[in-house]
Each structure stands twice: as structure tokens, then as C-alpha cells.
């Protein structure tokens, strides 16, 4: 009986990951808010934040990585963006490692941990994306740095301003 119920939990978790991946894709495709230049607020990061808090590192990396892969495969004129996919995986892993453990603590502790880990996880993630983009498209690193800094701030803002309140609201309601 234990093995059977364990299998149900696994199927349920995989189903939640699949639904969140689809939701990440839909929000990323349909709801991008232009900030300026080539920078847009990507609302898919709301789903990445909720995944990191409630599912942990590996599921959040899967949601972010597959969501970014689907969007770049199906919607991008440039094709698959390995830098952006890897960026989402890194953010999912780093945020998931820290925030999943904090979901059982107070909302205040979750908010404080999020305000620290989200921007810190974006730094290596955006750096990797920027380096990959520069290598793939023969771009000068100095030219990409200002855009990378704005993207870091924009993506962090979406996760913290929109994703974190949703993750906190779901805190006592979600059990996987």
C-alpha cells in the first residue's frame, strides 16, 4: 500500500510540474511587459518563483528550463536560446535550494530569504546567459553588460514583486 500511494504522489508531482511548465510558457508568451529597448518583464518568472518555493530545486529547474525551451523553440525568430534556458535552470536550482527549505518557516523569513537569494541567483544566471549570447552571436561583452544588468533587475523584480506574494499566499494551501 505504501508503494502504491508513493507512486500516486510521484504522478501528482510530475503532473504539477507539467502544468507549471505549460503555465510558464503561456505567461512568457502572452504577458511580456516592455520596459525599454529589448528588455521586457517576463511573467513566466512568477511561475518559476512559485515552483522554487513549493517544489524545490530540481522541479523548479525543470519548470524554468522546459518553459524557456518551449518558448524559444516555438516563438523565437532566432531559435533555441541555450543561454536563456541555462539561466532559468540556474535560477530554479539556486532559489529552490534555499526557498524550499524556508516554505515551512514564517512568511517573514521566506520573504527575507527571497529578497536575498533571488538577486544573488540572478547574478551567475545572467552572467552565464550573457557569455553564451556573446559567444553565439559574436557580440562584444561590454555592449551586453548594461542590458544584462537591466535584465537582472527586471527578472528579479518579477519574481519578488509578483511571484513572491503568490508563493506566500499559497504557503499554507499547497502540499505535495
Coordinates of N, CA, C and O in Angstrom, one line a residue:
X1 N 0.8 -1.2 0.0 CA 0.0 0.0 0.0 C 0.9 1.3 0.0 O 0.6 2.2 -0.7
X2 N 2.0 1.3 0.7 CA 2.8 2.4 0.8 C 3.4 2.7 -0.6 O 3.5 3.9 -1.0
X3 N 3.8 1.6 -1.3 CA 4.4 1.8 -2.6 C 3.4 2.4 -3.6 O 3.7 3.3 -4.4
X4 N 2.2 2.0 -3.5 CA 1.1 2.5 -4.4 C 0.9 4.0 -4.1 O 0.8 4.8 -5.0
X5 N 0.7 4.4 -2.8 CA 0.5 5.8 -2.5 C 1.7 6.6 -2.9 O 1.6 7.8 -3.3
X6 N 2.9 6.1 -2.8 CA 4.1 6.8 -3.1 C 4.1 7.1 -4.7 O 4.5 8.1 -5.1
X7 N 3.6 6.1 -5.4 CA 3.5 6.3 -6.9 C 2.5 7.3 -7.2 O 2.7 8.1 -8.2
X8 N 1.4 7.4 -6.5 CA 0.4 8.5 -6.7 C 1.0 9.9 -6.5 O 0.8 10.8 -7.2
X9 N 1.8 10.0 -5.4 CA 2.4 11.2 -5.1 C 3.4 11.7 -6.2 O 3.4 12.8 -6.6
X10 N 4.1 10.7 -6.7 CA 5.1 11.0 -7.8 C 4.3 11.4 -9.1 O 4.7 12.4 -9.7
X11 N 3.3 10.7 -9.4 CA 2.5 11.1 -10.6 C 1.9 12.5 -10.4 O 1.9 13.3 -11.3
X12 N 1.4 12.8 -9.2 CA 0.8 14.1 -8.9 C 1.9 15.2 -9.0 O 1.6 16.2 -9.6
X13 N 3.1 14.9 -8.5 CA 4.2 15.9 -8.6 C 4.6 16.2 -10.0 O 4.7 17.3 -10.5
X14 N 4.7 15.1 -10.8 CA 5.0 15.2 -12.3 C 3.9 16.0 -13.0 O 4.2 16.8 -13.9
X15 N 2.7 15.8 -12.6 CA 1.6 16.5 -13.3 C 1.6 18.0 -12.9 O 1.5 18.8 -13.8
X16 N 1.9 18.3 -11.7 CA 2.1 19.7 -11.3 C 3.2 20.3 -12.0 O 3.1 21.5 -12.5
X17 N 4.3 19.6 -12.1 CA 5.5 20.2 -12.9 C 5.1 20.4 -14.3 O 5.4 21.5 -14.9
X18 N 4.4 19.5 -15.0 CA 3.9 19.7 -16.4 C 3.0 20.9 -16.5 O 3.1 21.7 -17.4
X19 N 2.1 21.0 -15.6 CA 1.1 22.1 -15.6 C 1.8 23.5 -15.4 O 1.6 24.4 -16.1
X20 N 2.8 23.5 -14.4 CA 3.5 24.7 -14.2 C 4.4 25.1 -15.4 O 4.6 26.3 -15.7
X21 N 5.0 24.1 -16.0 CA 5.8 24.3 -17.2 C 4.9 25.0 -18.3 O 5.3 25.9 -19.0
X22 N 3.7 24.4 -18.5 CA 2.8 25.0 -19.5 C 2.4 26.4 -19.1 O 2.3 27.3 -20.0
X23 N 2.2 26.6 -17.8 CA 1.8 28.0 -17.4 C 2.9 29.0 -17.6 O 2.7 30.1 -18.0
X24 N 4.2 28.5 -17.3 CA 5.3 29.3 -17.5 C 5.4 29.8 -19.0 O 5.6 30.9 -19.3
X25 N 5.2 28.8 -19.9 CA 5.2 29.1 -21.3 C 4.2 30.1 -21.7 O 4.4 31.1 -22.4
X26 N 2.9 29.9 -21.3 CA 1.8 30.8 -21.6 C 2.1 32.2 -21.1 O 1.9 33.1 -21.8
X27 N 2.5 32.3 -19.8 CA 2.7 33.6 -19.3 C 3.9 34.3 -20.0 O 3.9 35.5 -20.2
X28 N 4.9 33.5 -20.3 CA 6.1 34.1 -21.0 C 5.7 34.6 -22.4 O 6.3 35.6 -22.9
X29 N 4.9 33.9 -23.1 CA 4.5 34.2 -24.5 C 3.5 35.3 -24.5 O 3.6 36.3 -25.3
X30 N 2.5 35.3 -23.7 CA 1.3 36.2 -23.8 C 1.5 37.5 -22.9 O 0.9 38.5 -23.3
X31 N 2.3 37.4 -21.9 CA 2.4 38.6 -21.0 C 3.8 39.0 -20.8 O 4.4 38.8 -19.7
X32 N 4.3 39.7 -21.8 CA 5.7 40.3 -21.6 C 5.4 41.8 -21.6 O 4.8 42.4 -22.6
X33 N 5.9 42.5 -20.6 CA 5.6 43.9 -20.4 C 6.9 44.7 -20.8 O 7.9 44.5 -20.2
X34 N 6.8 45.5 -21.9 CA 8.1 46.2 -22.3 C 8.5 47.2 -21.3 O 7.7 47.9 -20.7
X35 N 9.8 47.1 -21.0 CA 10.4 48.1 -20.1 C 11.2 49.1 -20.8 O 11.2 50.3 -20.5
X36 N 11.8 48.8 -21.9 CA 12.6 49.7 -22.7 C 13.6 48.9 -23.5 O 14.2 47.9 -23.0
X37 N 13.9 49.4 -24.7 CA 14.9 48.7 -25.5 C 14.4 47.3 -25.8 O 13.3 47.0 -26.2
X38 N 15.3 46.3 -25.5 CA 15.0 44.9 -25.8 C 14.5 44.2 -24.5 O 14.4 43.0 -24.5
X39 N 14.4 44.9 -23.4 CA 14.1 44.3 -22.1 C 12.5 44.3 -21.9 O 11.9 45.3 -22.1
X40 N 12.1 43.2 -21.4 CA 10.6 43.0 -21.1 C 10.5 42.3 -19.8 O 11.3 41.4 -19.5
X41 N 9.5 42.7 -19.0 CA 9.2 41.9 -17.8 C 8.5 40.6 -18.3 O 7.5 40.6 -18.9
X42 N 9.1 39.5 -17.9 CA 8.7 38.2 -18.4 C 7.9 37.6 -17.2 O 8.5 37.2 -16.2
X43 N 6.6 37.5 -17.3 CA 5.7 37.0 -16.2 C 5.9 35.5 -16.0 O 5.3 35.0 -15.0
X44 N 6.6 34.8 -16.8 CA 6.9 33.4 -16.6 C 7.7 33.2 -15.3 O 7.6 32.2 -14.6
X45 N 8.4 34.2 -14.9 CA 9.2 34.1 -13.7 C 8.3 34.1 -12.4 O 8.8 33.6 -11.4
X46 N 7.1 34.4 -12.5 CA 6.1 34.2 -11.4 C 6.0 32.7 -11.1 O 6.1 32.3 -10.0
X47 N 5.9 32.0 -12.2 CA 5.7 30.5 -12.0 C 7.0 29.9 -11.5 O 7.0 29.0 -10.7
X48 N 8.2 30.4 -12.0 CA 9.5 29.9 -11.5 C 9.6 30.1 -10.0 O 10.1 29.2 -9.3
X49 N 9.2 31.3 -9.5 CA 9.3 31.6 -8.1 C 8.4 30.6 -7.3 O 8.8 30.0 -6.3
X50 N 7.1 30.4 -7.7 CA 6.2 29.5 -7.0 C 6.8 28.1 -7.0 O 6.8 27.4 -6.0
X51 N 7.4 27.7 -8.2 CA 8.0 26.3 -8.3 C 9.1 26.2 -7.3 O 9.3 25.1 -6.7
X52 N 10.0 27.2 -7.2 CA 11.1 27.1 -6.3 C 10.7 27.0 -4.9 O 11.3 26.2 -4.1
X53 N 9.7 27.7 -4.5 CA 9.3 27.7 -3.1 C 8.5 26.4 -2.8 O 8.8 25.8 -1.7
X54 N 7.7 26.0 -3.6 CA 6.8 24.9 -3.3 C 7.2 23.5 -3.8 O 6.7 22.5 -3.3
X55 N 8.1 23.5 -4.8 CA 8.6 22.2 -5.3 C 10.0 21.9 -5.1 O 10.4 20.7 -5.1
X56 N 10.9 22.9 -4.9 CA 12.3 22.7 -4.7 C 13.1 22.9 -6.0 O 12.7 23.3 -7.0
X57 N 14.4 22.6 -5.8 CA 15.4 22.9 -6.8 C 15.2 22.2 -8.2 O 15.2 22.9 -9.2
X58 N 15.2 20.9 -8.2 CA 15.1 20.2 -9.4 C 13.8 20.5 -10.2 O 13.8 20.8 -11.4
X59 N 12.7 20.4 -9.5 CA 11.4 20.7 -10.2 C 11.4 22.1 -10.7 O 10.9 22.4 -11.9
X60 N 11.9 23.1 -10.0 CA 11.9 24.5 -10.4 C 12.8 24.6 -11.6 O 12.5 25.3 -12.6
X61 N 14.0 23.9 -11.6 CA 14.9 23.9 -12.8 C 14.2 23.4 -14.0 O 14.4 23.9 -15.1
X62 N 13.4 22.3 -13.8 CA 12.7 21.7 -14.9 C 11.6 22.6 -15.5 O 11.5 22.8 -16.7
X63 N 10.9 23.2 -14.6 CA 9.8 24.2 -15.0 C 10.4 25.3 -15.8 O 10.0 25.7 -16.9
X64 N 11.5 26.0 -15.2 CA 12.1 27.1 -15.9 C 12.8 26.7 -17.2 O 12.7 27.4 -18.2
X65 N 13.6 25.6 -17.1 CA 14.3 25.2 -18.3 C 13.4 24.7 -19.5 O 13.6 25.2 -20.6
X66 N 12.4 23.9 -19.1 CA 11.5 23.4 -20.2 C 10.6 24.6 -20.7 O 10.3 24.6 -21.9
X67 N 10.2 25.4 -19.8 CA 9.3 26.6 -20.2 C 10.1 27.5 -21.1 O 9.6 27.9 -22.2
X68 N 11.4 27.8 -20.8 CA 12.2 28.6 -21.7 C 12.5 27.9 -23.0 O 12.5 28.5 -24.1
X69 N 12.7 26.6 -23.0 CA 13.0 25.8 -24.2 C 11.7 25.8 -25.1 O 11.9 26.1 -26.3
X70 N 10.6 25.6 -24.5 CA 9.3 25.6 -25.3 C 9.1 27.0 -26.0 O 8.8 27.1 -27.2
X71 N 9.3 28.0 -25.2 CA 9.1 29.4 -25.8 C 10.1 29.7 -26.9 O 9.8 30.2 -27.9
X72 N 11.4 29.4 -26.6 CA 12.4 29.7 -27.7 C 12.2 28.8 -28.9 O 12.4 29.2 -30.0
X73 N 11.8 27.5 -28.7 CA 11.6 26.7 -29.9 C 10.4 27.1 -30.7 O 10.4 27.1 -31.9
X74 N 9.3 27.5 -30.0 CA 8.0 27.7 -30.7 C 7.8 29.2 -31.1 O 7.0 29.5 -32.0
X75 N 8.5 30.1 -30.4 CA 8.1 31.5 -30.5 C 9.3 32.4 -31.0 O 9.0 33.5 -31.5
X76 N 10.5 32.0 -30.8 CA 11.6 32.9 -31.1 C 12.0 32.8 -32.6 O 12.2 31.7 -33.1
X77 N 12.3 34.0 -33.1 CA 12.8 34.1 -34.5 C 14.2 33.6 -34.6 O 14.6 33.1 -35.7
X78 N 15.0 33.7 -33.5 CA 16.4 33.2 -33.5 C 16.5 31.7 -33.2 O 17.6 31.2 -33.3
X79 N 15.4 31.1 -32.8 CA 15.5 29.7 -32.5 C 15.8 29.5 -31.0 O 15.6 30.3 -30.2
X80 N 16.3 28.3 -30.7 CA 16.6 27.9 -29.3 C 17.6 28.8 -28.7 O 18.7 29.0 -29.3
X81 N 17.4 29.3 -27.5 CA 18.3 30.1 -26.8 C 19.0 29.3 -25.6 O 18.4 29.3 -24.5
X82 N 20.1 28.7 -25.8 CA 20.7 27.9 -24.7 C 21.1 28.8 -23.5 O 20.9 28.3 -22.4
X83 N 21.4 30.0 -23.7 CA 21.8 30.9 -22.6 C 20.6 31.1 -21.7 O 20.7 31.1 -20.5
X84 N 19.4 31.4 -22.3 CA 18.2 31.7 -21.5 C 17.7 30.4 -20.8 O 17.3 30.5 -19.7
X85 N 17.8 29.3 -21.5 CA 17.4 28.0 -20.9 C 18.3 27.7 -19.7 O 17.8 27.4 -18.6
X86 N 19.6 27.9 -19.8 CA 20.5 27.6 -18.7 C 20.3 28.6 -17.6 O 20.4 28.3 -16.4
X87 N 20.0 29.9 -18.0 CA 19.7 30.9 -16.9 C 18.6 30.5 -16.1 O 18.6 30.5 -14.8
X88 N 17.5 30.0 -16.7 CA 16.3 29.6 -15.9 C 16.6 28.4 -15.0 O 16.1 28.3 -13.9
X89 N 17.4 27.5 -15.6 CA 17.8 26.3 -14.8 C 18.6 26.7 -13.5 O 18.4 26.2 -12.4
X90 N 19.6 27.6 -13.7 CA 20.4 28.1 -12.6 C 19.5 28.8 -11.5 O 19.7 28.5 -10.4
X91 N 18.7 29.7 -12.0 CA 17.8 30.4 -11.0 C 16.9 29.4 -10.3 O 16.7 29.4 -9.1
X92 N 16.3 28.4 -11.0 CA 15.5 27.4 -10.4 C 16.2 26.6 -9.3 O 15.7 26.4 -8.2
X93 N 17.4 26.2 -9.7 CA 18.2 25.4 -8.7 C 18.6 26.2 -7.5 O 18.3 25.8 -6.4
X94 N 19.1 27.4 -7.7 CA 19.6 28.2 -6.6 C 18.5 28.6 -5.7 O 18.5 28.5 -4.4
X95 N 17.4 29.2 -6.3 CA 16.3 29.6 -5.5 C 15.6 28.4 -4.8 O 15.2 28.5 -3.7
X96 N 15.4 27.3 -5.5 CA 14.8 26.1 -5.0 C 15.6 25.6 -3.8 O 15.0 25.1 -2.8
X97 N 16.9 25.6 -3.9 CA 17.7 25.0 -2.8 C 17.5 25.8 -1.5 O 17.4 25.2 -0.4
X98 N 17.4 27.1 -1.6 CA 17.2 28.0 -0.4 C 15.8 28.1 0.0 O 15.4 27.9 1.2
X99 N 14.9 28.4 -0.9 CA 13.5 28.7 -0.6 C 12.6 27.6 -0.2 O 11.7 27.7 0.6
X100 N 12.9 26.4 -0.8 CA 12.1 25.2 -0.5 C 12.2 24.9 1.0 O 11.2 24.5 1.6
X101 N 13.3 25.0 1.6 CA 13.5 24.8 3.0 C 12.8 25.8 3.9 O 12.5 25.6 5.0
X102 N 12.7 27.0 3.3 CA 12.1 28.1 4.1 C 10.5 28.2 4.0 O 9.9 28.9 4.7
X103 N 9.9 27.4 3.1 CA 8.5 27.4 3.0 C 7.7 27.1 4.2 O 6.6 27.5 4.4
X104 N 8.3 26.2 5.1 CA 7.7 25.8 6.3 C 7.9 26.9 7.5 O 7.2 26.8 8.5
X105 N 8.8 27.8 7.3 CA 9.0 28.8 8.3 C 8.0 29.9 8.1 O 7.1 29.9 7.3
X106 N 8.2 31.0 8.9 CA 7.2 32.1 8.8 C 7.3 32.8 7.4 O 8.3 32.7 6.7
X107 N 6.2 33.5 7.1 CA 6.2 34.2 5.9 C 7.3 35.3 5.8 O 7.9 35.5 4.8
X108 N 7.5 35.9 7.0 CA 8.6 36.9 7.1 C 9.9 36.4 6.7 O 10.7 37.0 6.0
X109 N 10.2 35.2 7.3 CA 11.5 34.6 6.9 C 11.6 34.2 5.5 O 12.7 34.3 4.9
X110 N 10.5 33.7 4.9 CA 10.5 33.4 3.5 C 10.7 34.6 2.6 O 11.5 34.6 1.6
X111 N 10.1 35.7 3.0 CA 10.3 37.0 2.3 C 11.7 37.5 2.4 O 12.4 37.9 1.3
X112 N 12.3 37.4 3.5 CA 13.7 37.9 3.7 C 14.7 37.0 2.9 O 15.5 37.5 2.2
X113 N 14.5 35.7 3.0 CA 15.3 34.8 2.3 C 15.2 35.0 0.8 O 16.2 35.0 0.0
X114 N 14.0 35.3 0.3 CA 13.7 35.5 -1.1 C 14.4 36.8 -1.6 O 15.0 36.8 -2.7
X115 N 14.3 37.8 -0.8 CA 14.9 39.1 -1.2 C 16.4 39.0 -1.3 O 17.0 39.8 -2.0
X116 N 17.0 38.0 -0.6 CA 18.4 37.8 -0.7 C 18.8 36.9 -1.8 O 19.6 37.2 -2.7
X117 N 18.1 35.7 -1.9 CA 18.5 34.7 -2.9 C 18.2 35.0 -4.3 O 18.9 34.6 -5.2
X118 N 17.0 35.6 -4.5 CA 16.6 35.9 -5.9 C 17.6 36.7 -6.7 O 18.1 36.3 -7.7
X119 N 18.0 37.9 -6.2 CA 19.0 38.7 -6.9 C 20.4 38.0 -7.0 O 21.1 38.0 -8.0
X120 N 20.7 37.3 -5.9 CA 22.0 36.6 -5.9 C 22.0 35.4 -6.9 O 23.1 35.2 -7.5
X121 N 20.9 34.8 -7.1 CA 20.9 33.7 -8.0 C 20.8 34.2 -9.5 O 21.3 33.6 -10.4
X122 N 20.3 35.4 -9.6 CA 20.3 36.0 -11.0 C 21.7 36.4 -11.5 O 21.9 36.4 -12.7
X123 N 22.6 36.8 -10.6 CA 23.9 37.2 -11.0 C 24.6 36.2 -11.8 O 25.0 36.4 -12.9
X124 N 24.8 35.0 -11.3 CA 25.5 34.0 -12.1 C 24.7 33.5 -13.3 O 25.2 33.2 -14.4
X125 N 23.4 33.5 -13.1 CA 22.5 33.1 -14.2 C 22.6 34.0 -15.4 O 22.7 33.6 -16.6
X126 N 22.5 35.3 -15.1 CA 22.5 36.3 -16.2 C 24.0 36.4 -16.8 O 24.1 36.6 -18.0
X127 N 25.0 36.2 -15.9 CA 26.3 36.2 -16.4 C 26.5 35.0 -17.4 O 27.1 35.2 -18.5
X128 N 26.0 33.8 -17.1 CA 26.2 32.7 -18.0 C 25.4 33.0 -19.3 O 25.9 32.7 -20.4
X129 N 24.2 33.5 -19.2 CA 23.4 33.8 -20.4 C 24.1 34.8 -21.3 O 24.2 34.7 -22.5
X130 N 24.7 35.9 -20.6 CA 25.4 36.9 -21.4 C 26.6 36.4 -22.1 O 26.8 36.6 -23.3
X131 N 27.4 35.5 -21.4 CA 28.6 35.0 -22.0 C 28.2 34.0 -23.2 O 28.9 34.1 -24.2
X132 N 27.2 33.2 -23.0 CA 26.7 32.3 -24.1 C 26.2 33.2 -25.3 O 26.6 32.9 -26.4
X133 N 25.4 34.2 -25.0 CA 24.9 35.0 -26.1 C 26.1 35.7 -26.9 O 26.1 35.8 -28.1
X134 N 27.1 36.2 -26.1 CA 28.2 36.9 -26.7 C 29.0 35.9 -27.6 O 29.4 36.2 -28.7
X135 N 29.2 34.7 -27.1 CA 29.9 33.7 -27.9 C 29.1 33.2 -29.1 O 29.7 33.1 -30.2
X136 N 27.8 33.0 -29.0 CA 27.0 32.5 -30.1 C 26.8 33.6 -31.2 O 26.8 33.2 -32.4
X137 N 26.6 34.8 -30.8 CA 26.3 35.8 -31.8 C 27.4 36.8 -32.0 O 27.2 37.9 -32.6
X138 N 28.6 36.5 -31.6 CA 29.8 37.3 -31.8 C 29.6 38.8 -31.3 O 29.8 39.7 -32.1
X139 N 29.0 38.9 -30.1 CA 28.8 40.2 -29.6 C 29.9 40.6 -28.6 O 30.5 39.8 -27.9
X140 N 30.1 41.9 -28.5 CA 31.1 42.4 -27.5 C 30.5 42.4 -26.1 O 29.4 42.8 -25.9
X141 N 31.2 41.8 -25.2 CA 30.7 41.7 -23.8 C 30.4 43.1 -23.2 O 29.4 43.2 -22.6
X142 N 31.2 44.0 -23.5 CA 31.0 45.4 -22.9 C 29.7 46.0 -23.4 O 29.0 46.7 -22.7
X143 N 29.3 45.6 -24.6 CA 28.0 46.1 -25.2 C 26.8 45.4 -24.5 O 25.7 46.0 -24.4
X144 N 27.0 44.2 -24.1 CA 25.9 43.4 -23.5 C 25.7 43.6 -22.0 O 24.6 43.4 -21.5
X145 N 26.7 44.1 -21.3 CA 26.6 44.3 -19.8 C 25.5 45.2 -19.4 O 24.8 44.8 -18.5
X146 N 25.3 46.4 -20.0 CA 24.2 47.2 -19.5 C 22.8 46.5 -19.6 O 22.0 46.6 -18.7
X147 N 22.6 45.8 -20.8 CA 21.4 45.1 -21.0 C 21.2 44.0 -19.9 O 20.1 43.7 -19.4
X148 N 22.3 43.3 -19.7 CA 22.3 42.2 -18.7 C 22.0 42.7 -17.3 O 21.2 42.0 -16.6
X149 N 22.4 43.8 -16.9 CA 22.1 44.4 -15.6 C 20.7 44.8 -15.5 O 20.0 44.5 -14.5
X150 N 20.1 45.4 -16.6 CA 18.7 45.7 -16.6 C 17.8 44.4 -16.5 O 16.8 44.4 -15.8
X151 N 18.2 43.4 -17.3 CA 17.5 42.1 -17.3 C 17.6 41.5 -15.9 O 16.5 40.9 -15.4
X152 N 18.7 41.5 -15.2 CA 18.8 41.0 -13.9 C 17.8 41.7 -12.9 O 17.1 41.0 -12.2
X153 N 17.8 43.0 -13.0 CA 16.8 43.8 -12.2 C 15.4 43.5 -12.5 O 14.5 43.3 -11.6
X154 N 15.1 43.4 -13.8 CA 13.7 43.2 -14.3 C 13.2 41.8 -13.9 O 12.1 41.6 -13.3
X155 N 14.1 40.8 -14.1 CA 13.7 39.4 -13.7 C 13.5 39.2 -12.2 O 12.6 38.5 -11.8
X156 N 14.5 39.8 -11.5 CA 14.4 39.8 -10.0 C 13.1 40.4 -9.5 O 12.4 39.9 -8.6
X157 N 12.8 41.6 -10.1 CA 11.6 42.3 -9.7 C 10.3 41.5 -10.0 O 9.4 41.4 -9.1
X158 N 10.2 40.8 -11.1 CA 9.0 40.0 -11.4 C 8.9 38.9 -10.3 O 7.8 38.6 -9.8
X159 N 10.0 38.2 -10.0 CA 10.0 37.1 -9.1 C 9.6 37.6 -7.7 O 8.8 37.0 -7.0
X160 N 10.1 38.8 -7.3 CA 9.9 39.3 -5.9 C 8.6 40.0 -5.8 O 7.9 39.9 -4.8
X161 N 8.2 40.9 -6.8 CA 7.0 41.7 -6.6 C 5.8 40.9 -7.0 O 4.7 41.2 -6.4
X162 N 5.9 40.0 -8.0 CA 4.7 39.3 -8.4 C 4.7 37.8 -7.9 O 3.6 37.3 -7.5
X163 N 5.8 37.2 -8.0 CA 5.9 35.8 -7.7 C 5.9 35.5 -6.2 O 5.2 34.5 -5.7
X164 N 6.6 36.3 -5.4 CA 6.7 36.0 -4.0 C 5.4 36.2 -3.3 O 5.0 35.3 -2.5
X165 N 4.6 37.2 -3.6 CA 3.3 37.3 -2.9 C 2.4 36.1 -3.2 O 1.7 35.6 -2.3
X166 N 2.4 35.6 -4.4 CA 1.7 34.4 -4.8 C 2.2 33.2 -4.0 O 1.4 32.4 -3.5
X167 N 3.5 33.0 -4.0 CA 4.1 31.9 -3.2 C 3.7 31.9 -1.8 O 3.4 30.9 -1.1
X168 N 3.8 33.1 -1.2 CA 3.4 33.3 0.3 C 1.9 33.0 0.5 O 1.5 32.3 1.4
X169 N 1.1 33.5 -0.5 CA -0.4 33.2 -0.3 C -0.7 31.7 -0.4 O -1.6 31.2 0.2
X170 N 0.1 31.0 -1.2 CA -0.1 29.5 -1.4 C 0.6 28.7 -0.3 O 0.4 27.5 -0.2
X171 N 1.3 29.4 0.6 CA 2.2 28.7 1.6 C 1.5 27.7 2.4 O 2.0 26.6 2.5
X172 N 0.4 28.0 2.9 CA -0.3 27.0 3.8 C -1.4 26.2 3.0 O -2.1 25.4 3.6
X173 N -1.5 26.4 1.7 CA -2.5 25.7 1.0 C -2.0 24.6 0.1 O -2.7 23.8 -0.4
X174 N -0.7 24.7 -0.2 CA -0.1 23.7 -1.1 C 0.7 22.6 -0.4 O 1.5 23.0 0.4
X175 N 0.4 21.4 -0.7 CA 1.1 20.3 -0.1 C 1.3 19.3 -1.2 O 0.4 18.7 -1.8
X176 N 2.6 19.0 -1.5 CA 2.9 17.9 -2.5 C 3.7 16.8 -1.9 O 4.4 17.0 -0.9

